[in-house]
Short mmCIF file of C-alpha atoms (C1' of nucleotides) in Angstrom, two decimals:
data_model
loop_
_atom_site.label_atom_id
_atom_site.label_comp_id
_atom_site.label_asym_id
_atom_site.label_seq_id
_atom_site.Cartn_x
_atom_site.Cartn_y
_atom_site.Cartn_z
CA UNK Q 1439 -16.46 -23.49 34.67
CA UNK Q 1440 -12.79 -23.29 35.62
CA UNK Q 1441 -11.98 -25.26 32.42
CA UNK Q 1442 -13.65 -22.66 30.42
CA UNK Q 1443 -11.69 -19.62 32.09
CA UNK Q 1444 -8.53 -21.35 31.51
CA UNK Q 1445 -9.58 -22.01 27.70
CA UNK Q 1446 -11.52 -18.70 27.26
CA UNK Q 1447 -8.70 -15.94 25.67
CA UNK Q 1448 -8.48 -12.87 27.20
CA UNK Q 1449 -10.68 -10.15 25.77
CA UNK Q 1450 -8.19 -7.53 25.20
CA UNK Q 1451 -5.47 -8.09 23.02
CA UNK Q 1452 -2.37 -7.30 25.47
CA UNK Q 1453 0.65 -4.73 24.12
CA UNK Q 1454 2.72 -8.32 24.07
CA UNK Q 1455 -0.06 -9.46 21.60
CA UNK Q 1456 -0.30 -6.58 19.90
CA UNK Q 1457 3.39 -6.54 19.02
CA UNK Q 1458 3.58 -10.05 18.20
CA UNK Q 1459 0.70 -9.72 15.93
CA UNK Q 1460 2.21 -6.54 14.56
CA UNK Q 1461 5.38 -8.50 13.94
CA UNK Q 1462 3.80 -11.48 11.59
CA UNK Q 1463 2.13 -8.75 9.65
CA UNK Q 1464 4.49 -6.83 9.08
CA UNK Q 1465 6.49 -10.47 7.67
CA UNK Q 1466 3.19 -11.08 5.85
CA UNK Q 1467 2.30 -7.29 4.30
CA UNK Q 1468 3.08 -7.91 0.89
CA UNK Q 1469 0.18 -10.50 0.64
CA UNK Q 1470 -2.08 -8.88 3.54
CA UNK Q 1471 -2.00 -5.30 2.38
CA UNK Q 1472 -2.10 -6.69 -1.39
CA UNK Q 1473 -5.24 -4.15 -2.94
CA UNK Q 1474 -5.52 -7.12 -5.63
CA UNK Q 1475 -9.04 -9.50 -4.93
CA UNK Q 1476 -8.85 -11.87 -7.31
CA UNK Q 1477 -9.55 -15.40 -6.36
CA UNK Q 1478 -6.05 -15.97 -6.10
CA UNK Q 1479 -5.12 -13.37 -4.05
CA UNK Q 1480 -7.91 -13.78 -1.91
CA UNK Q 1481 -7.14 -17.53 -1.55
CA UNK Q 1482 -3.91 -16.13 -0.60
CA UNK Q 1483 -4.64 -14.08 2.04
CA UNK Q 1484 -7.10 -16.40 3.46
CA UNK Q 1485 -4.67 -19.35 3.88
CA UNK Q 1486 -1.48 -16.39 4.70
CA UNK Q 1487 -4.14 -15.59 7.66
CA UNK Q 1488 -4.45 -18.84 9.10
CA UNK Q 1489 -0.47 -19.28 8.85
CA UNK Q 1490 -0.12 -16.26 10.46
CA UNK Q 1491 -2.54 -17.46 12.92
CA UNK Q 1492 -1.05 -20.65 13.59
CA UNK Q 1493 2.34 -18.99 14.30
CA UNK Q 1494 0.97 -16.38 16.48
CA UNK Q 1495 -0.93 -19.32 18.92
CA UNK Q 1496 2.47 -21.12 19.06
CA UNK Q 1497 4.34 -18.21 20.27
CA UNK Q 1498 4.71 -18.21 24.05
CA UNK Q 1499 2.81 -15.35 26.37
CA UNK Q 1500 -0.27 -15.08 24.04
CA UNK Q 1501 -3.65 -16.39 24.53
CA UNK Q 1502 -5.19 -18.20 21.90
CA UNK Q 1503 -6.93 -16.57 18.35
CA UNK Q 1504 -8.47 -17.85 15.43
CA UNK Q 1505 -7.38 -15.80 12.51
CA UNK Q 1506 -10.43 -13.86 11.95
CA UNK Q 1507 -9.84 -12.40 15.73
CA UNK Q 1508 -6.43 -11.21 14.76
CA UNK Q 1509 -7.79 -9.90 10.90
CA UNK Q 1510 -10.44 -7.58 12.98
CA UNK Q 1511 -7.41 -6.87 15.45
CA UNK Q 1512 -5.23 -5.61 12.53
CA UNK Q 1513 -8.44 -3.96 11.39
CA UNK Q 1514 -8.98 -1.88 14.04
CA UNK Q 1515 -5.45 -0.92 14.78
CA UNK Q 1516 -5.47 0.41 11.40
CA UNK Q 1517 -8.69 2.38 11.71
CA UNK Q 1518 -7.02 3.53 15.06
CA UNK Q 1519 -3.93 4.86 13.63
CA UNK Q 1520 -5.66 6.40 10.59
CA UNK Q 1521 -8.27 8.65 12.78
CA UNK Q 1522 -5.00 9.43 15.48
CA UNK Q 1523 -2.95 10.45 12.52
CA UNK Q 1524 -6.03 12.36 10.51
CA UNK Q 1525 -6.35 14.18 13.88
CA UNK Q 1526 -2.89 14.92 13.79
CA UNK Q 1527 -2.69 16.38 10.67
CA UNK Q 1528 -5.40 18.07 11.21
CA UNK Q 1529 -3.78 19.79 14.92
CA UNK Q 1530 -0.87 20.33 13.25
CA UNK Q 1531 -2.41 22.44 10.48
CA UNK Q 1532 -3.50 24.40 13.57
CA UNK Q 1533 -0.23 24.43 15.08
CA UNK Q 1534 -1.39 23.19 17.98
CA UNK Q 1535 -0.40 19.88 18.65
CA UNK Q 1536 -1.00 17.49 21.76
CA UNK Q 1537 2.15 16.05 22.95
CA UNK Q 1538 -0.86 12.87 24.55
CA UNK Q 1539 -2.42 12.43 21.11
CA UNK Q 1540 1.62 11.67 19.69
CA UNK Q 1541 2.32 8.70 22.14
CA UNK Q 1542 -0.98 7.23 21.96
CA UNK Q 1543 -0.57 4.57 19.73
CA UNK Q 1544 3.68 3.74 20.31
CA UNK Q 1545 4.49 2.42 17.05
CA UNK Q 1546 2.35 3.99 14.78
CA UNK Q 1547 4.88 4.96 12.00
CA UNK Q 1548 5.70 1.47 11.96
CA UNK Q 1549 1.29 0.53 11.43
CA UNK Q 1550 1.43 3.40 8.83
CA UNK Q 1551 4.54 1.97 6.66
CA UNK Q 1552 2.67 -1.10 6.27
CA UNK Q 1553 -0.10 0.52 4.74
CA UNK Q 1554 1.98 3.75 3.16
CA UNK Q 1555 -1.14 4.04 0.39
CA UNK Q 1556 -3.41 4.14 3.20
CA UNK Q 1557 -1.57 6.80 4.71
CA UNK Q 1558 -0.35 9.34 2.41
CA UNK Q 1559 -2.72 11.97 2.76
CA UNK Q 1560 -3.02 11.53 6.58
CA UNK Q 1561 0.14 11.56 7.38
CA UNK Q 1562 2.05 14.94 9.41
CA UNK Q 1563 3.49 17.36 6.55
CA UNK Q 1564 7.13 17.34 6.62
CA UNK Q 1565 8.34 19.66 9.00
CA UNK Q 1566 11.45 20.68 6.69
CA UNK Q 1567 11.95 19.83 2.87
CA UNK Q 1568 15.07 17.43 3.37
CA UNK Q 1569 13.13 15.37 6.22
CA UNK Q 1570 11.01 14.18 3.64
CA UNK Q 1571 11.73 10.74 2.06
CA UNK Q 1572 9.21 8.71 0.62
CA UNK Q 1573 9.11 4.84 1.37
CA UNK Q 1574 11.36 3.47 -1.35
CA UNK Q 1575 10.76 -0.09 -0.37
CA UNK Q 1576 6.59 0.34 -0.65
CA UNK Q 1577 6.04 -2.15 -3.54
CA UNK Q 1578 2.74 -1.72 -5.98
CA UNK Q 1579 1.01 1.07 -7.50
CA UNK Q 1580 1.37 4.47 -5.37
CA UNK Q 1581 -1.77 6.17 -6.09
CA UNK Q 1582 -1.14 9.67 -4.43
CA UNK Q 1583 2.32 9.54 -6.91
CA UNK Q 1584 -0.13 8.59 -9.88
CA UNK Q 1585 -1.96 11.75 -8.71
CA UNK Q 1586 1.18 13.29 -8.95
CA UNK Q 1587 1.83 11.89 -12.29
CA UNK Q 1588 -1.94 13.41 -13.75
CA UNK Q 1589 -1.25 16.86 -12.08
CA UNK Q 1590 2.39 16.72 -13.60
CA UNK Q 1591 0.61 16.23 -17.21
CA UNK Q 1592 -2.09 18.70 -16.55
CA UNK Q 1593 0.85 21.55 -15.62
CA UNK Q 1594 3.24 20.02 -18.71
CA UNK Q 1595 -0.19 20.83 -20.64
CA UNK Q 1596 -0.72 24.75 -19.56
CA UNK Q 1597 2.84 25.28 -20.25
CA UNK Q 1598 2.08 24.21 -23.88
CA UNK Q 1599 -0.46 26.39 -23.66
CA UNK Q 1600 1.76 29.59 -22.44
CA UNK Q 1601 4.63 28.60 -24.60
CA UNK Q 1602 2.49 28.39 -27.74
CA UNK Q 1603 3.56 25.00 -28.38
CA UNK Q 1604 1.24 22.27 -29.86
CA UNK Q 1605 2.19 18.96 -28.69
CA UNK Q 1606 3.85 17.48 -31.79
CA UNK Q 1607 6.32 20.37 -31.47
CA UNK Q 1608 6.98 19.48 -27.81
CA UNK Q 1609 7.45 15.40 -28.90
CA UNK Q 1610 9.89 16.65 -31.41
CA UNK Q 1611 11.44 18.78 -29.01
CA UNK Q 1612 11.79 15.84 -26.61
CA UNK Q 1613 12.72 13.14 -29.21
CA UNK Q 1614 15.32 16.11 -30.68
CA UNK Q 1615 16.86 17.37 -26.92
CA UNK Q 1616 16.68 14.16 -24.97
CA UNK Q 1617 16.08 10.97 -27.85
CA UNK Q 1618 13.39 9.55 -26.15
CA UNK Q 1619 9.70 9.80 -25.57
CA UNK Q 1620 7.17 12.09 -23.72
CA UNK Q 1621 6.25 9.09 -21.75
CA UNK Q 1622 10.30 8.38 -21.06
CA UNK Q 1623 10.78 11.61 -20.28
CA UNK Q 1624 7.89 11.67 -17.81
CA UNK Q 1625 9.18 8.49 -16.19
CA UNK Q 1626 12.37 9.26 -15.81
CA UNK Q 1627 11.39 13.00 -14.05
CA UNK Q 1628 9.69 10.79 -11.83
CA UNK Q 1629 12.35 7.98 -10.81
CA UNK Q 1630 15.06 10.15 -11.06
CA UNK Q 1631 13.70 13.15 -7.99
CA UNK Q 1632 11.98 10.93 -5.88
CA UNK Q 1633 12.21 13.45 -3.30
CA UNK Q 1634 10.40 15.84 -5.35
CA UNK Q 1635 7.11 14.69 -5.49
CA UNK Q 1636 5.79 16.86 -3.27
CA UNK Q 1637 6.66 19.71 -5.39
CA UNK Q 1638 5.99 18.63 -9.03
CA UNK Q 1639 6.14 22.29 -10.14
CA UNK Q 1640 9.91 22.15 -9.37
CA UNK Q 1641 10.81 19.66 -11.45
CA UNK Q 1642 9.12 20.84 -14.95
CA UNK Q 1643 10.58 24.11 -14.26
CA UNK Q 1644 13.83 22.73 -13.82
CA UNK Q 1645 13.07 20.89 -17.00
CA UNK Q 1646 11.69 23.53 -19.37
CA UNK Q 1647 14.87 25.99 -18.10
CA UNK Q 1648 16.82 23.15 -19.85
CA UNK Q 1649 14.75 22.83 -22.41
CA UNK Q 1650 13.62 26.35 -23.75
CA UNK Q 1651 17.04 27.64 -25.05
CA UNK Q 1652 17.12 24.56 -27.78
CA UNK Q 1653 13.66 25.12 -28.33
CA UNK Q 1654 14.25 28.36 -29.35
CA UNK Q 1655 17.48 27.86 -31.61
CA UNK Q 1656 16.11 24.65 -33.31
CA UNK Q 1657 12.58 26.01 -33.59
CA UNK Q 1658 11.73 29.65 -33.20
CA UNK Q 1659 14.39 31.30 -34.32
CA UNK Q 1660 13.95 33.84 -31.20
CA UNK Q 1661 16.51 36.05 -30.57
CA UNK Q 1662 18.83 34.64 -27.55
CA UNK Q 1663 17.83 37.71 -25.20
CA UNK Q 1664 14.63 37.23 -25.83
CA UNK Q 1665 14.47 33.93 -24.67
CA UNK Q 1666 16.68 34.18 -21.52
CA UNK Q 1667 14.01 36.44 -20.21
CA UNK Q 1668 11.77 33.88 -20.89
CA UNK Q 1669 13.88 30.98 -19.00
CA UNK Q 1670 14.27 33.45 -16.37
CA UNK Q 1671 11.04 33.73 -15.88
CA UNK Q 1672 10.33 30.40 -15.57
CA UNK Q 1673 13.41 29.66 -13.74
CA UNK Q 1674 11.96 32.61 -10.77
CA UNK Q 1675 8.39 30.76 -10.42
CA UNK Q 1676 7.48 31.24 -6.98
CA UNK Q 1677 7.13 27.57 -6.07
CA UNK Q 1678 10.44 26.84 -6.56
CA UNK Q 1679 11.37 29.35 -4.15
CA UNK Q 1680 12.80 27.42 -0.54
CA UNK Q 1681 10.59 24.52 -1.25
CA UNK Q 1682 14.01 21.82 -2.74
CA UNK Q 1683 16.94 22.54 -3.86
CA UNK Q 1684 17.52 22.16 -7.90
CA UNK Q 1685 19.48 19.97 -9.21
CA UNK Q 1686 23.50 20.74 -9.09
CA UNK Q 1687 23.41 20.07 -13.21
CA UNK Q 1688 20.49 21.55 -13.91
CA UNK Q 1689 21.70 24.81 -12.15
CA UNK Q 1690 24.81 24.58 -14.11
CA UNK Q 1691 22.88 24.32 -17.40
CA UNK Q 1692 20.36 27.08 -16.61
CA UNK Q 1693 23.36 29.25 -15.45
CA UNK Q 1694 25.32 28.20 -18.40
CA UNK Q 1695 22.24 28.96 -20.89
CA UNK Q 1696 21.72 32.58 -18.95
CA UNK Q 1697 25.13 33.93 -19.46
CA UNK Q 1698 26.10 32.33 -23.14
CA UNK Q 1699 22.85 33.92 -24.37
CA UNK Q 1700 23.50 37.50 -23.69
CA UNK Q 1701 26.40 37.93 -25.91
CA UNK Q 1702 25.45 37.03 -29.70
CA UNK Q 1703 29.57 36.50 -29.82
CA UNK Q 1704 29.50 33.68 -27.79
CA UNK Q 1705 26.83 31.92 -29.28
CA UNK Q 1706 28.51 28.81 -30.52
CA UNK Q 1707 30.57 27.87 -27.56
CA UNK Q 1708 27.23 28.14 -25.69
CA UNK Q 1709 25.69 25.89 -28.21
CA UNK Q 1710 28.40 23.32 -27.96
CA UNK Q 1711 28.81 23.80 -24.28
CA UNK Q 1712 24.18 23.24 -24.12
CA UNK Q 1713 24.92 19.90 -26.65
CA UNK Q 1714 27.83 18.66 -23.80
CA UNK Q 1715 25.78 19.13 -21.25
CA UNK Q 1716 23.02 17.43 -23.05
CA UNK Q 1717 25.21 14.76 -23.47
CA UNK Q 1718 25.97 14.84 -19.68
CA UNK Q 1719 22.18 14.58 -19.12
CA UNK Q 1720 21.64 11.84 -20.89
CA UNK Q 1721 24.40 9.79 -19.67
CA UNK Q 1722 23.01 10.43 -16.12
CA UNK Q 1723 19.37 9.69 -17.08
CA UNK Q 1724 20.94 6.37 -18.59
CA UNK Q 1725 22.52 5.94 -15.40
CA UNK Q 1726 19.29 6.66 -13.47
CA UNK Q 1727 17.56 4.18 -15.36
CA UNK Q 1728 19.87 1.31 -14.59
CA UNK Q 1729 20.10 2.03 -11.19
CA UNK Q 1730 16.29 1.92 -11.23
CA UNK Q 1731 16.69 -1.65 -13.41
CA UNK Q 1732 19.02 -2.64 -10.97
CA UNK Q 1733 16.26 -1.75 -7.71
CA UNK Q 1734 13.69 -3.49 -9.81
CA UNK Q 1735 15.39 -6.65 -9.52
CA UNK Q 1736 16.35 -6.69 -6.24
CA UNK Q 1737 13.32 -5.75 -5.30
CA UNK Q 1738 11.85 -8.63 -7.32
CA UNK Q 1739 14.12 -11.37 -5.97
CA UNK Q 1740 13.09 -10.31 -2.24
CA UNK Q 1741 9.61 -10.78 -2.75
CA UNK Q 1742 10.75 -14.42 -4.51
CA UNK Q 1743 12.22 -15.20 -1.48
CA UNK Q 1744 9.35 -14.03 0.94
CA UNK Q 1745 7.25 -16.25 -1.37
CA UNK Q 1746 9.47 -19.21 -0.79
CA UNK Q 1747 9.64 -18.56 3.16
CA UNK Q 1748 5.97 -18.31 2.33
CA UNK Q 1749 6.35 -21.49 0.60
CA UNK Q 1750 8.44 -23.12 3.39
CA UNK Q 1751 6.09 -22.37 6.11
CA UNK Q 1752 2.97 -24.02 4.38
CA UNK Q 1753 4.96 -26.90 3.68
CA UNK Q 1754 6.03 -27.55 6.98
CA UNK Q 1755 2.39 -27.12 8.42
CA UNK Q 1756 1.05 -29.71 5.90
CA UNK Q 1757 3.82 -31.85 7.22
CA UNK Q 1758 2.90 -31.25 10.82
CA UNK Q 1759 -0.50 -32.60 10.07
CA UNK Q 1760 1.02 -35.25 7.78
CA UNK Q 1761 2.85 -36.35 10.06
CA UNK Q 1762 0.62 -36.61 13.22
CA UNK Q 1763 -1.86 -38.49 11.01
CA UNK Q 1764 1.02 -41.04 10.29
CA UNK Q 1765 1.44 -41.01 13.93
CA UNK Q 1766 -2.00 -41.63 15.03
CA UNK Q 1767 -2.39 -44.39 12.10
CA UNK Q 1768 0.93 -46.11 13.28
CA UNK Q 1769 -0.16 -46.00 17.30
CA UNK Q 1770 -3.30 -47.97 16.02
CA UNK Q 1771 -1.52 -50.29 13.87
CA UNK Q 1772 0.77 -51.16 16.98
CA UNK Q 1773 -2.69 -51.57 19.09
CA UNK Q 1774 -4.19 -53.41 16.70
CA UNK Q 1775 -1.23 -56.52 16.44
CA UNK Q 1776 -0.90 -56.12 19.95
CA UNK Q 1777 -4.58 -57.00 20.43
CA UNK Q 1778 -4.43 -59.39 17.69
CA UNK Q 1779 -1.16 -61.16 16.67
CA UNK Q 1780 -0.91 -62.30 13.50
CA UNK Q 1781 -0.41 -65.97 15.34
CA UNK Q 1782 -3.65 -65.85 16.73
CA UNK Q 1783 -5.49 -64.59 13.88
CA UNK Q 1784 -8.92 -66.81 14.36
CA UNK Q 1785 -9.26 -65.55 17.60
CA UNK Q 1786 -12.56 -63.56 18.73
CA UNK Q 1787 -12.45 -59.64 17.88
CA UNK Q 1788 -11.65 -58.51 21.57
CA UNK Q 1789 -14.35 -56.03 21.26
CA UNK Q 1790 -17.14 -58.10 20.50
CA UNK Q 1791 -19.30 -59.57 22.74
"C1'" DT D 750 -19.60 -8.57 -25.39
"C1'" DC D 751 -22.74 -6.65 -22.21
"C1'" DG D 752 -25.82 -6.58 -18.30
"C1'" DT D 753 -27.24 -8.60 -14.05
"C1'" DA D 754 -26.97 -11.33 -9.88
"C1'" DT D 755 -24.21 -13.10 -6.34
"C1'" DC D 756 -20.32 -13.48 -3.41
"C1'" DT D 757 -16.71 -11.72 -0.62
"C1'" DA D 758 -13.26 -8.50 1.34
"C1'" DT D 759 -12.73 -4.15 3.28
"C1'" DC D 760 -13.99 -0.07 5.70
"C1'" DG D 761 -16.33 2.83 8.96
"C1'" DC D 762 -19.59 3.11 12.56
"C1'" DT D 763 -21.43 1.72 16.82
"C1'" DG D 764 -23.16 -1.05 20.91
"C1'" DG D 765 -21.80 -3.54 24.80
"C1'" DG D 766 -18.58 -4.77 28.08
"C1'" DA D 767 -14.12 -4.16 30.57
"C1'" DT D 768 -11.07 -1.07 32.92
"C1'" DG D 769 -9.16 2.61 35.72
"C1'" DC G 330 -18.53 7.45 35.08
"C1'" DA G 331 -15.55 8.28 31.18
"C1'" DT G 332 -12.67 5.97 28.16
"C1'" DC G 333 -11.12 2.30 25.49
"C1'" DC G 334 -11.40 -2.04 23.02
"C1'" DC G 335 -13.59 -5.85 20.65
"C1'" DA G 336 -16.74 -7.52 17.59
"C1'" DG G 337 -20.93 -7.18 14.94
"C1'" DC G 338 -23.28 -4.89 11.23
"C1'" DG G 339 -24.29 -2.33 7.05
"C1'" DA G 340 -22.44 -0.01 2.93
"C1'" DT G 341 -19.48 -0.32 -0.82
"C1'" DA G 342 -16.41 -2.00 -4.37
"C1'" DG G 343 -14.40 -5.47 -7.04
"C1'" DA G 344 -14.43 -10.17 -8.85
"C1'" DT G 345 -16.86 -13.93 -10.78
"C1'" DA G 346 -20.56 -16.59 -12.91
"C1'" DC G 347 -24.12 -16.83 -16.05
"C1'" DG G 348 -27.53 -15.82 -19.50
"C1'" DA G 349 -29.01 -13.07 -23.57
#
DNA sequence: TCGTATCTATCGCTGGGATG
DNA sequence: CATCCCAGCGATAGATACGA
């Protein structure tokens, strides 16, 4: 009986255990929290599980767990932190938050970046616009951005609508203004104002007020007044009020295209001032792209060398076990002469009766 | 290629036991 | 006794295998 208490874990996973446990998956999230279920990946995680496990047993202070006892651990933190933070969105919508619900679970920002998809749409709204920063290093598909994405092209589409452009006009438009495609310009938008995701309206209308004074020279042959009411009004949507600041150059440009379009006089310096500027943009988008190349790749050479540490770790288990079996094999070997020297080879099998 | 069956991982819920 | 935690269970979704 006293053998079995010492053996027997303890039933509550201690804050020590916790955090150690917290640790390895955290080290291990890019295979754990992997949505994929593929045989492979499922493989994966199955044999990343027992590693983990095998390094959590052999770290001092913690009582022993097979790996499906720390999976349903992990499990139910998560579920934990996802109700806590639901029901802290939900208080704070009421502005009327519990300062006990906020330190019951210590750490769970850090549970909640290891899961960001999980998250998003339980997580506290940002208390001020420049507090918010999305998780830059969250690797994989973001759906609530893909959301994002489909709301952004649902918006670009009523603007058609209220601009009276058919989308073959608005491709040439793009491919004319900018040289590349819809689907570059989209991307772009995106990488380029991370921090405005949250406010998708902000970032077309900071578009289109770059965008409608070519439109009109190059296809309606508007009159220039004419259209700076209409990039005024588009520049004045209410959303945009206090919820991000523009862009420095897109300000410039919308300022530029305001005052040059009053006077008829002016008209060509405006024009060649709007094709500069257009000119800028570009170069910056270019610039935005390969600084997004650039993150790509680093990105992609970190999760190479979690792989290999990956790699490193299995290897060295299968040694372990390699090595002990050569261990146990040579022991016997050793027993074996010593019982029965080669000398005295027709001598009775000590065993045997 | 399509439809169906089977398997498995994940998630949410809940009962039972431990704890204060 | 209320609360919390662990672990079991059922529902669901996605992957895979297989036959028509």
């Amino acid at each position: 009986k006293m053998q079995n208490e010492i053996i027997k874990p303890a039933k509550y996973f201690s804050e020590v255990e916790k955090s150690v446990l917290l640790a390895l998956v955290e080290k291990y999230k890019y295979v754990l929290e992997c949505k994929k279920s593929d045989a492979r990946t499922i493989a994966l995680k199955q044999r990343t599980w027992q590693a983990l496990a095998h390094e959590y047993n052999s770290q001092p202070s913690v009582s022993l767990r097979d790996f499906k006892q720390l999976k349903k651990c992990w499990e139910n933190i998560k579920a934990r932190t996802k109700k806590i933070m639901a029901h802290e969105r939900r208080e704070k919508v009421k502005r009327s938050i519990s300062p006990l619900i906020n330190t019951h679970i210590v750490g769970k920002e850090k549970i909640a970046s290891i899961m960001p998809e999980q998250m998003y749409f339980l997580q506290s709204p940002p208390e001020e616009d420049s507090e918010y920063q999305p998780d830059a290093s969250s690797q994989g598909i973001n759906y609530a951005v893909m959301m994002q994405v489909v709301l952004l092209c649902i918006l670009l589409i009523f603007m058609l609508i209220q601009l009276h452009l058919t989308l073959r006009s608005f491709i040439k438009i793009l491919q004319v203004t900018y040289g590349f495609s819809l689907t570059g310009c989209v991307k772009v938008l995106l990488q380029a104002q991370p921090p405005k995701f949250r406010c998708p309206l902000t970032s077309v209308y900071i578009h289109f007020s770059l965008l409608t004074p070519t439109i009109a020279l190059e296809l309606f042959q508007q009159s220039p007044r004419e259209l700076c009411d209409e990039d005024k009004e588009l520049v004045h949507f209410p959303v945009c009020e206090g919820t991000s600041q523009p862009e420095p150059s897109c300000s410039d440009v919308r300022i530029a295209a305001d005052k040059n379009y009053r006077s008829k006089a002016s008209q060509e310096s405006a024009l060649k001032k709007m094709h500069e500027e257009e000119h800028h943009q570009q170069m910056s988008i270019l610039q935005l792209q390969l600084i997004q190349m650039n993150e790509v790749h680093v990105a992609k050479i970190q999760q190479i060398e979690r792989e290999c540490e990956m790699a490193e770790e299995e290897h060295r288990i299968k040694m372990e076990v390699l090595n002990k079996k050569k261990m146990y094999w040579e022991r016997k070997l050793q027993t074996i002469t010593k019982e029965w020297p080669v000398s005295s080879y027709n001598r009775p099998f000590p065993n045997s009766p």
